[in-house]
mmCIF file with all atom_site columns, C-alpha atoms in Angstrom:
data_model
loop_
_atom_site.group_PDB
_atom_site.id
_atom_site.type_symbol
_atom_site.label_atom_id
_atom_site.label_alt_id
_atom_site.label_comp_id
_atom_site.label_asym_id
_atom_site.label_entity_id
_atom_site.label_seq_id
_atom_site.pdbx_PDB_ins_code
_atom_site.Cartn_x
_atom_site.Cartn_y
_atom_site.Cartn_z
_atom_site.occupancy
_atom_site.B_iso_or_equiv
_atom_site.pdbx_formal_charge
_atom_site.auth_seq_id
_atom_site.auth_comp_id
_atom_site.auth_asym_id
_atom_site.auth_atom_id
_atom_site.pdbx_PDB_model_num
ATOM 1   C CA . UNK A 1 1   ? 0.000  0.000   0.000  1.00 0.00 ? 46  UNK A CA 1
ATOM 2   C CA . UNK A 1 2   ? 1.481  3.348   -1.059 1.00 0.00 ? 47  UNK A CA 1
ATOM 3   C CA . UNK A 1 3   ? 1.228  6.500   1.054  1.00 0.00 ? 48  UNK A CA 1
ATOM 4   C CA . UNK A 1 4   ? 0.276  9.726   -0.741 1.00 0.00 ? 49  UNK A CA 1
ATOM 5   C CA . UNK A 1 5   ? 2.902  12.145  0.561  1.00 0.00 ? 50  UNK A CA 1
ATOM 6   C CA . UNK A 1 6   ? 0.978  15.092  -0.904 1.00 0.00 ? 51  UNK A CA 1
ATOM 7   C CA . UNK A 1 7   ? -1.335 15.002  2.127  1.00 0.00 ? 52  UNK A CA 1
ATOM 8   C CA . UNK A 1 8   ? 1.423  14.713  4.757  1.00 0.00 ? 53  UNK A CA 1
ATOM 9   C CA . UNK A 1 9   ? 3.050  17.615  6.576  1.00 0.00 ? 54  UNK A CA 1
ATOM 10  C CA . UNK A 1 10  ? 6.300  17.506  8.525  1.00 0.00 ? 55  UNK A CA 1
ATOM 11  C CA . UNK A 1 11  ? 7.376  20.296  10.850 1.00 0.00 ? 56  UNK A CA 1
ATOM 12  C CA . UNK A 1 12  ? 10.853 20.812  12.265 1.00 0.00 ? 57  UNK A CA 1
ATOM 13  C CA . UNK A 1 13  ? 10.710 21.947  15.873 1.00 0.00 ? 58  UNK A CA 1
ATOM 14  C CA . UNK A 1 14  ? 13.705 24.064  16.842 1.00 0.00 ? 59  UNK A CA 1
ATOM 15  C CA . UNK A 1 15  ? 12.429 24.991  20.275 1.00 0.00 ? 60  UNK A CA 1
ATOM 16  C CA . UNK A 1 16  ? 10.057 27.674  19.027 1.00 0.00 ? 61  UNK A CA 1
ATOM 17  C CA . UNK A 1 17  ? 6.852  25.669  19.082 1.00 0.00 ? 62  UNK A CA 1
ATOM 18  C CA . UNK A 1 18  ? 5.413  23.581  21.869 1.00 0.00 ? 63  UNK A CA 1
ATOM 19  C CA . UNK A 1 19  ? 4.916  19.885  21.282 1.00 0.00 ? 64  UNK A CA 1
ATOM 20  C CA . UNK A 1 20  ? 2.744  17.321  23.031 1.00 0.00 ? 65  UNK A CA 1
ATOM 21  C CA . UNK A 1 21  ? 5.549  14.849  23.635 1.00 0.00 ? 66  UNK A CA 1
ATOM 22  C CA . UNK A 1 22  ? 7.867  12.370  21.982 1.00 0.00 ? 67  UNK A CA 1
ATOM 23  C CA . UNK A 1 23  ? 6.934  9.048   20.449 1.00 0.00 ? 68  UNK A CA 1
ATOM 24  C CA . UNK A 1 24  ? 9.211  6.255   21.572 1.00 0.00 ? 69  UNK A CA 1
ATOM 25  C CA . UNK A 1 25  ? 9.313  2.779   20.137 1.00 0.00 ? 70  UNK A CA 1
ATOM 26  C CA . UNK A 1 26  ? 11.525 0.069   21.628 1.00 0.00 ? 71  UNK A CA 1
ATOM 27  C CA . UNK A 1 27  ? 12.147 -3.626  21.376 1.00 0.00 ? 72  UNK A CA 1
ATOM 28  C CA . UNK A 1 28  ? 14.577 -5.960  23.089 1.00 0.00 ? 73  UNK A CA 1
ATOM 29  C CA . UNK A 1 29  ? 15.788 -8.820  20.940 1.00 0.00 ? 74  UNK A CA 1
ATOM 30  C CA . UNK A 1 30  ? 16.791 -12.231 22.182 1.00 0.00 ? 75  UNK A CA 1
ATOM 31  C CA . UNK A 1 31  ? 20.179 -11.634 23.729 1.00 0.00 ? 76  UNK A CA 1
ATOM 32  C CA . UNK A 1 32  ? 22.287 -12.213 26.792 1.00 0.00 ? 77  UNK A CA 1
ATOM 33  C CA . UNK A 1 33  ? 23.743 -9.346  28.828 1.00 0.00 ? 78  UNK A CA 1
ATOM 34  C CA . UNK A 1 34  ? 26.265 -9.671  31.657 1.00 0.00 ? 79  UNK A CA 1
ATOM 35  C CA . UNK A 1 35  ? 25.329 -7.975  34.914 1.00 0.00 ? 80  UNK A CA 1
ATOM 36  C CA . UNK A 1 36  ? 28.502 -5.841  34.963 1.00 0.00 ? 81  UNK A CA 1
ATOM 37  C CA . UNK A 1 37  ? 27.960 -4.702  31.361 1.00 0.00 ? 82  UNK A CA 1
ATOM 38  C CA . UNK A 1 38  ? 24.353 -3.747  32.089 1.00 0.00 ? 83  UNK A CA 1
ATOM 39  C CA . UNK A 1 39  ? 25.359 -1.821  35.209 1.00 0.00 ? 84  UNK A CA 1
ATOM 40  C CA . UNK A 1 40  ? 28.055 0.051   33.276 1.00 0.00 ? 85  UNK A CA 1
ATOM 41  C CA . UNK A 1 41  ? 25.603 0.939   30.503 1.00 0.00 ? 86  UNK A CA 1
ATOM 42  C CA . UNK A 1 42  ? 22.982 2.113   32.991 1.00 0.00 ? 87  UNK A CA 1
ATOM 43  C CA . UNK A 1 43  ? 25.383 4.355   34.893 1.00 0.00 ? 88  UNK A CA 1
ATOM 44  C CA . UNK A 1 44  ? 26.873 5.753   31.671 1.00 0.00 ? 89  UNK A CA 1
ATOM 45  C CA . UNK A 1 45  ? 23.307 6.625   30.631 1.00 0.00 ? 90  UNK A CA 1
ATOM 46  C CA . UNK A 1 46  ? 22.809 8.566   33.853 1.00 0.00 ? 91  UNK A CA 1
ATOM 47  C CA . UNK A 1 47  ? 20.459 6.039   35.442 1.00 0.00 ? 92  UNK A CA 1
ATOM 48  C CA . UNK A 1 48  ? 20.746 4.787   38.997 1.00 0.00 ? 93  UNK A CA 1
ATOM 49  C CA . UNK A 1 49  ? 21.787 1.278   39.980 1.00 0.00 ? 94  UNK A CA 1
ATOM 50  C CA . UNK A 1 50  ? 18.360 0.830   41.588 1.00 0.00 ? 95  UNK A CA 1
ATOM 51  C CA . UNK A 1 51  ? 16.934 0.169   38.081 1.00 0.00 ? 96  UNK A CA 1
ATOM 52  C CA . UNK A 1 52  ? 19.030 -2.985  37.763 1.00 0.00 ? 97  UNK A CA 1
ATOM 53  C CA . UNK A 1 53  ? 17.172 -6.300  37.755 1.00 0.00 ? 98  UNK A CA 1
ATOM 54  C CA . UNK A 1 54  ? 17.669 -8.428  40.862 1.00 0.00 ? 99  UNK A CA 1
ATOM 55  C CA . UNK A 1 55  ? 20.963 -10.329 40.990 1.00 0.00 ? 100 UNK A CA 1
ATOM 56  C CA . UNK A 1 56  ? 20.852 -13.614 39.095 1.00 0.00 ? 101 UNK A CA 1
ATOM 57  C CA . UNK A 1 57  ? 20.189 -16.545 41.438 1.00 0.00 ? 102 UNK A CA 1
ATOM 58  C CA . UNK A 1 58  ? 21.647 -19.936 40.592 1.00 0.00 ? 103 UNK A CA 1
ATOM 59  C CA . UNK A 1 59  ? 18.214 -21.507 41.113 1.00 0.00 ? 104 UNK A CA 1
ATOM 60  C CA . UNK A 1 60  ? 16.701 -19.220 38.448 1.00 0.00 ? 105 UNK A CA 1
ATOM 61  C CA . UNK A 1 61  ? 19.559 -19.971 36.039 1.00 0.00 ? 106 UNK A CA 1
ATOM 62  C CA . UNK A 1 62  ? 19.080 -23.706 36.690 1.00 0.00 ? 107 UNK A CA 1
ATOM 63  C CA . UNK A 1 63  ? 15.332 -23.595 36.067 1.00 0.00 ? 108 UNK A CA 1
ATOM 64  C CA . UNK A 1 64  ? 15.802 -21.516 32.926 1.00 0.00 ? 109 UNK A CA 1
ATOM 65  C CA . UNK A 1 65  ? 18.498 -23.842 31.544 1.00 0.00 ? 110 UNK A CA 1
ATOM 66  C CA . UNK A 1 66  ? 16.560 -27.022 32.240 1.00 0.00 ? 111 UNK A CA 1
ATOM 67  C CA . UNK A 1 67  ? 13.279 -25.669 30.851 1.00 0.00 ? 112 UNK A CA 1
ATOM 68  C CA . UNK A 1 68  ? 14.975 -24.778 27.568 1.00 0.00 ? 113 UNK A CA 1
ATOM 69  C CA . UNK A 1 69  ? 16.032 -28.367 26.857 1.00 0.00 ? 114 UNK A CA 1
ATOM 70  C CA . UNK A 1 70  ? 12.461 -29.594 26.472 1.00 0.00 ? 115 UNK A CA 1
ATOM 71  C CA . UNK A 1 71  ? 12.090 -31.052 22.982 1.00 0.00 ? 116 UNK A CA 1
ATOM 72  C CA . UNK A 1 72  ? 10.126 -33.375 20.729 1.00 0.00 ? 117 UNK A CA 1
ATOM 73  C CA . UNK A 1 73  ? 11.886 -36.155 18.798 1.00 0.00 ? 118 UNK A CA 1
ATOM 74  C CA . UNK A 1 74  ? 10.629 -38.562 16.180 1.00 0.00 ? 119 UNK A CA 1
ATOM 75  C CA . UNK A 1 75  ? 11.407 -42.260 16.499 1.00 0.00 ? 120 UNK A CA 1
ATOM 76  C CA . UNK A 1 76  ? 12.153 -45.013 13.986 1.00 0.00 ? 121 UNK A CA 1
ATOM 77  C CA . UNK A 1 77  ? 8.525  -46.140 14.289 1.00 0.00 ? 122 UNK A CA 1
ATOM 78  C CA . UNK A 1 78  ? 5.925  -44.319 12.183 1.00 0.00 ? 123 UNK A CA 1
ATOM 79  C CA . UNK A 1 79  ? 3.438  -42.178 14.138 1.00 0.00 ? 124 UNK A CA 1
ATOM 80  C CA . UNK A 1 80  ? 5.438  -42.579 17.351 1.00 0.00 ? 125 UNK A CA 1
ATOM 81  C CA . UNK A 1 81  ? 7.377  -39.679 18.833 1.00 0.00 ? 126 UNK A CA 1
ATOM 82  C CA . UNK A 1 82  ? 8.924  -38.758 22.161 1.00 0.00 ? 127 UNK A CA 1
ATOM 83  C CA . UNK A 1 83  ? 8.440  -35.574 24.138 1.00 0.00 ? 128 UNK A CA 1
ATOM 84  C CA . UNK A 1 84  ? 11.289 -34.801 26.517 1.00 0.00 ? 129 UNK A CA 1
ATOM 85  C CA . UNK A 1 85  ? 9.696  -32.811 29.331 1.00 0.00 ? 130 UNK A CA 1
ATOM 86  C CA . UNK A 1 86  ? 11.171 -31.236 32.458 1.00 0.00 ? 131 UNK A CA 1
ATOM 87  C CA . UNK A 1 87  ? 9.333  -31.601 35.751 1.00 0.00 ? 132 UNK A CA 1
ATOM 88  C CA . UNK A 1 88  ? 10.399 -30.228 39.106 1.00 0.00 ? 133 UNK A CA 1
ATOM 89  C CA . UNK A 1 89  ? 10.317 -33.018 41.676 1.00 0.00 ? 134 UNK A CA 1
ATOM 90  C CA . UNK A 1 90  ? 11.889 -31.438 44.737 1.00 0.00 ? 135 UNK A CA 1
ATOM 91  C CA . UNK A 1 91  ? 13.183 -28.120 46.008 1.00 0.00 ? 136 UNK A CA 1
ATOM 92  C CA . UNK A 1 92  ? 14.433 -26.884 49.367 1.00 0.00 ? 137 UNK A CA 1
ATOM 93  C CA . UNK A 1 93  ? 17.061 -24.447 50.640 1.00 0.00 ? 138 UNK A CA 1
ATOM 94  C CA . UNK A 1 94  ? 19.907 -26.817 49.687 1.00 0.00 ? 139 UNK A CA 1
ATOM 95  C CA . UNK A 1 95  ? 18.959 -28.315 46.328 1.00 0.00 ? 140 UNK A CA 1
ATOM 96  C CA . UNK A 1 96  ? 16.560 -28.526 43.397 1.00 0.00 ? 141 UNK A CA 1
ATOM 97  C CA . UNK A 1 97  ? 15.766 -31.744 41.546 1.00 0.00 ? 142 UNK A CA 1
ATOM 98  C CA . UNK A 1 98  ? 14.239 -31.688 38.091 1.00 0.00 ? 143 UNK A CA 1
ATOM 99  C CA . UNK A 1 99  ? 13.546 -34.846 36.120 1.00 0.00 ? 144 UNK A CA 1
ATOM 100 C CA . UNK A 1 100 ? 13.597 -35.434 32.392 1.00 0.00 ? 145 UNK A CA 1
ATOM 101 C CA . UNK A 1 101 ? 10.330 -37.220 31.698 1.00 0.00 ? 146 UNK A CA 1
ATOM 102 C CA . UNK A 1 102 ? 10.042 -39.008 28.363 1.00 0.00 ? 147 UNK A CA 1
ATOM 103 C CA . UNK A 1 103 ? 6.468  -39.047 27.114 1.00 0.00 ? 148 UNK A CA 1
ATOM 104 C CA . UNK A 1 104 ? 6.135  -41.556 24.269 1.00 0.00 ? 149 UNK A CA 1
ATOM 105 C CA . UNK A 1 105 ? 3.157  -40.760 22.062 1.00 0.00 ? 150 UNK A CA 1
ATOM 106 C CA . UNK A 1 106 ? 1.838  -43.572 19.863 1.00 0.00 ? 151 UNK A CA 1
ATOM 107 C CA . UNK A 1 107 ? -0.687 -41.940 17.559 1.00 0.00 ? 152 UNK A CA 1
ATOM 108 C CA . UNK A 1 108 ? -1.549 -45.192 15.787 1.00 0.00 ? 153 UNK A CA 1
ATOM 109 C CA . UNK A 1 109 ? -2.166 -47.148 18.974 1.00 0.00 ? 154 UNK A CA 1
ATOM 110 C CA . UNK A 1 110 ? -3.623 -44.056 20.669 1.00 0.00 ? 155 UNK A CA 1
ATOM 111 C CA . UNK A 1 111 ? -1.383 -44.609 23.691 1.00 0.00 ? 156 UNK A CA 1
ATOM 112 C CA . UNK A 1 112 ? 0.915  -42.654 25.973 1.00 0.00 ? 157 UNK A CA 1
ATOM 113 C CA . UNK A 1 113 ? 3.804  -44.108 27.948 1.00 0.00 ? 158 UNK A CA 1
ATOM 114 C CA . UNK A 1 114 ? 6.002  -42.291 30.453 1.00 0.00 ? 159 UNK A CA 1
ATOM 115 C CA . UNK A 1 115 ? 9.519  -42.745 31.757 1.00 0.00 ? 160 UNK A CA 1
ATOM 116 C CA . UNK A 1 116 ? 9.598  -40.355 34.699 1.00 0.00 ? 161 UNK A CA 1
ATOM 117 C CA . UNK A 1 117 ? 13.276 -40.943 35.486 1.00 0.00 ? 162 UNK A CA 1
ATOM 118 C CA . UNK A 1 118 ? 14.978 -40.831 32.095 1.00 0.00 ? 163 UNK A CA 1
ATOM 119 C CA . UNK A 1 119 ? 17.149 -38.171 33.643 1.00 0.00 ? 164 UNK A CA 1
ATOM 120 C CA . UNK A 1 120 ? 17.524 -36.662 37.099 1.00 0.00 ? 165 UNK A CA 1
ATOM 121 C CA . UNK A 1 121 ? 19.220 -33.251 37.140 1.00 0.00 ? 166 UNK A CA 1
ATOM 122 C CA . UNK A 1 122 ? 20.118 -31.784 40.518 1.00 0.00 ? 167 UNK A CA 1
ATOM 123 C CA . UNK A 1 123 ? 21.379 -28.356 41.521 1.00 0.00 ? 168 UNK A CA 1
ATOM 124 C CA . UNK A 1 124 ? 23.340 -28.091 44.757 1.00 0.00 ? 169 UNK A CA 1
ATOM 125 C CA . UNK A 1 125 ? 22.573 -24.525 45.880 1.00 0.00 ? 170 UNK A CA 1
ATOM 126 C CA . UNK A 1 126 ? 25.456 -24.457 48.367 1.00 0.00 ? 171 UNK A CA 1
ATOM 127 C CA . UNK A 1 127 ? 28.197 -24.654 45.718 1.00 0.00 ? 172 UNK A CA 1
ATOM 128 C CA . UNK A 1 128 ? 26.178 -23.988 42.521 1.00 0.00 ? 173 UNK A CA 1
ATOM 129 C CA . UNK A 1 129 ? 27.086 -27.409 41.132 1.00 0.00 ? 174 UNK A CA 1
ATOM 130 C CA . UNK A 1 130 ? 24.881 -29.319 38.718 1.00 0.00 ? 175 UNK A CA 1
ATOM 131 C CA . UNK A 1 131 ? 24.883 -33.122 38.582 1.00 0.00 ? 176 UNK A CA 1
ATOM 132 C CA . UNK A 1 132 ? 22.827 -35.556 36.554 1.00 0.00 ? 177 UNK A CA 1
ATOM 133 C CA . UNK A 1 133 ? 22.056 -39.258 36.193 1.00 0.00 ? 178 UNK A CA 1
ATOM 134 C CA . UNK A 1 134 ? 20.486 -40.525 32.960 1.00 0.00 ? 179 UNK A CA 1
ATOM 135 C CA . UNK A 1 135 ? 19.111 -43.788 31.629 1.00 0.00 ? 180 UNK A CA 1
ATOM 136 C CA . UNK A 1 136 ? 19.504 -43.136 27.883 1.00 0.00 ? 181 UNK A CA 1
ATOM 137 C CA . UNK A 1 137 ? 21.718 -41.274 25.412 1.00 0.00 ? 182 UNK A CA 1
ATOM 138 C CA . UNK A 1 138 ? 19.170 -38.591 24.542 1.00 0.00 ? 183 UNK A CA 1
ATOM 139 C CA . UNK A 1 139 ? 18.570 -37.721 28.201 1.00 0.00 ? 184 UNK A CA 1
ATOM 140 C CA . UNK A 1 140 ? 22.346 -37.558 28.692 1.00 0.00 ? 185 UNK A CA 1
ATOM 141 C CA . UNK A 1 141 ? 22.738 -35.222 25.710 1.00 0.00 ? 186 UNK A CA 1
ATOM 142 C CA . UNK A 1 142 ? 19.945 -32.977 27.025 1.00 0.00 ? 187 UNK A CA 1
ATOM 143 C CA . UNK A 1 143 ? 21.452 -32.966 30.521 1.00 0.00 ? 188 UNK A CA 1
ATOM 144 C CA . UNK A 1 144 ? 24.836 -31.923 29.120 1.00 0.00 ? 189 UNK A CA 1
ATOM 145 C CA . UNK A 1 145 ? 23.122 -29.138 27.166 1.00 0.00 ? 190 UNK A CA 1
ATOM 146 C CA . UNK A 1 146 ? 21.354 -27.976 30.347 1.00 0.00 ? 191 UNK A CA 1
ATOM 147 C CA . UNK A 1 147 ? 24.691 -27.947 32.172 1.00 0.00 ? 192 UNK A CA 1
ATOM 148 C CA . UNK A 1 148 ? 26.267 -25.734 29.472 1.00 0.00 ? 193 UNK A CA 1
ATOM 149 C CA . UNK A 1 149 ? 23.292 -23.358 29.488 1.00 0.00 ? 194 UNK A CA 1
ATOM 150 C CA . UNK A 1 150 ? 23.362 -23.192 33.282 1.00 0.00 ? 195 UNK A CA 1
ATOM 151 C CA . UNK A 1 151 ? 27.016 -22.101 33.249 1.00 0.00 ? 196 UNK A CA 1
ATOM 152 C CA . UNK A 1 152 ? 26.070 -19.245 30.896 1.00 0.00 ? 197 UNK A CA 1
ATOM 153 C CA . UNK A 1 153 ? 22.799 -18.226 32.564 1.00 0.00 ? 198 UNK A CA 1
ATOM 154 C CA . UNK A 1 154 ? 24.459 -17.861 35.991 1.00 0.00 ? 199 UNK A CA 1
ATOM 155 C CA . UNK A 1 155 ? 26.156 -14.717 34.656 1.00 0.00 ? 200 UNK A CA 1
ATOM 156 C CA . UNK A 1 156 ? 23.773 -13.348 32.022 1.00 0.00 ? 201 UNK A CA 1
ATOM 157 C CA . UNK A 1 157 ? 20.367 -11.671 32.142 1.00 0.00 ? 202 UNK A CA 1
ATOM 158 C CA . UNK A 1 158 ? 17.720 -12.836 29.684 1.00 0.00 ? 203 UNK A CA 1
ATOM 159 C CA . UNK A 1 159 ? 15.989 -10.596 27.158 1.00 0.00 ? 204 UNK A CA 1
ATOM 160 C CA . UNK A 1 160 ? 12.810 -10.844 29.256 1.00 0.00 ? 205 UNK A CA 1
ATOM 161 C CA . UNK A 1 161 ? 14.584 -9.460  32.320 1.00 0.00 ? 206 UNK A CA 1
ATOM 162 C CA . UNK A 1 162 ? 15.826 -6.547  30.193 1.00 0.00 ? 207 UNK A CA 1
ATOM 163 C CA . UNK A 1 163 ? 12.315 -5.905  28.827 1.00 0.00 ? 208 UNK A CA 1
ATOM 164 C CA . UNK A 1 164 ? 10.939 -5.722  32.367 1.00 0.00 ? 209 UNK A CA 1
ATOM 165 C CA . UNK A 1 165 ? 13.702 -3.296  33.396 1.00 0.00 ? 210 UNK A CA 1
ATOM 166 C CA . UNK A 1 166 ? 13.124 -1.005  30.384 1.00 0.00 ? 211 UNK A CA 1
ATOM 167 C CA . UNK A 1 167 ? 9.378  -1.136  30.983 1.00 0.00 ? 212 UNK A CA 1
ATOM 168 C CA . UNK A 1 168 ? 9.801  -0.075  34.625 1.00 0.00 ? 213 UNK A CA 1
ATOM 169 C CA . UNK A 1 169 ? 12.057 2.813   33.632 1.00 0.00 ? 214 UNK A CA 1
ATOM 170 C CA . UNK A 1 170 ? 9.557  3.992   31.017 1.00 0.00 ? 215 UNK A CA 1
ATOM 171 C CA . UNK A 1 171 ? 6.602  3.628   33.395 1.00 0.00 ? 216 UNK A CA 1
ATOM 172 C CA . UNK A 1 172 ? 8.379  5.923   35.845 1.00 0.00 ? 217 UNK A CA 1
ATOM 173 C CA . UNK A 1 173 ? 8.105  8.651   33.188 1.00 0.00 ? 218 UNK A CA 1
ATOM 174 C CA . UNK A 1 174 ? 4.270  8.358   33.173 1.00 0.00 ? 219 UNK A CA 1
ATOM 175 C CA . UNK A 1 175 ? 3.951  7.665   29.433 1.00 0.00 ? 220 UNK A CA 1
ATOM 176 C CA . UNK A 1 176 ? 0.742  7.503   27.441 1.00 0.00 ? 221 UNK A CA 1
ATOM 177 C CA . UNK A 1 177 ? 0.538  4.088   25.772 1.00 0.00 ? 222 UNK A CA 1
ATOM 178 C CA . UNK A 1 178 ? 0.005  4.243   22.020 1.00 0.00 ? 223 UNK A CA 1
ATOM 179 C CA . UNK A 1 179 ? -0.681 0.508   21.814 1.00 0.00 ? 224 UNK A CA 1
ATOM 180 C CA . UNK A 1 180 ? -2.467 -1.473  24.542 1.00 0.00 ? 225 UNK A CA 1
ATOM 181 C CA . UNK A 1 181 ? 0.278  -4.130  24.642 1.00 0.00 ? 226 UNK A CA 1
ATOM 182 C CA . UNK A 1 182 ? 3.658  -3.287  23.309 1.00 0.00 ? 227 UNK A CA 1
ATOM 183 C CA . UNK A 1 183 ? 6.681  -1.114  23.273 1.00 0.00 ? 228 UNK A CA 1
ATOM 184 C CA . UNK A 1 184 ? 5.254  2.099   21.814 1.00 0.00 ? 229 UNK A CA 1
ATOM 185 C CA . UNK A 1 185 ? 4.602  5.001   24.186 1.00 0.00 ? 230 UNK A CA 1
ATOM 186 C CA . UNK A 1 186 ? 4.305  8.769   24.034 1.00 0.00 ? 231 UNK A CA 1
ATOM 187 C CA . UNK A 1 187 ? 6.410  10.592  26.586 1.00 0.00 ? 232 UNK A CA 1
ATOM 188 C CA . UNK A 1 188 ? 5.509  14.096  27.668 1.00 0.00 ? 233 UNK A CA 1
ATOM 189 C CA . UNK A 1 189 ? 8.682  15.838  28.750 1.00 0.00 ? 234 UNK A CA 1
ATOM 190 C CA . UNK A 1 190 ? 8.539  18.995  30.827 1.00 0.00 ? 235 UNK A CA 1
#
């Protein structure tokens, strides 16, 4: 669809005319940001450290890493596939246990089977160590992937944590939302 520019007017404001505000559009892509880098960027931008997201807890990094390994795999048998699911079994002040549950879906036979202990992944909160015990190669591969992700996520904020931080900063400026859900707001600066 083409826009007829003959009906559009643009005005340059050089401080002589009053304006209603500024339109701001933002998005945060999928990325990882180290806490120290984010703090440096915030302070260089003139913002206070109080805007920083909470420090990253090893339990949050563990849950995030293990949730991301959930997957669906086909098998050698037609109409049979396996869902590798993560379920939290136990959590206290010392440890968290999450199991890899293999859900085998047989669409032809209209049946479900479960192996609730294909993998047991445990986080020791005292020393931030992750251990796992598996009963098959796929569960072992997924557990190793979770371990790698955990090592990264202990030090990096997620894109969602950054979105929440930016949203809080913008909300403190009392913006007028342009869209009901989204990153477009009008800021009235005084």
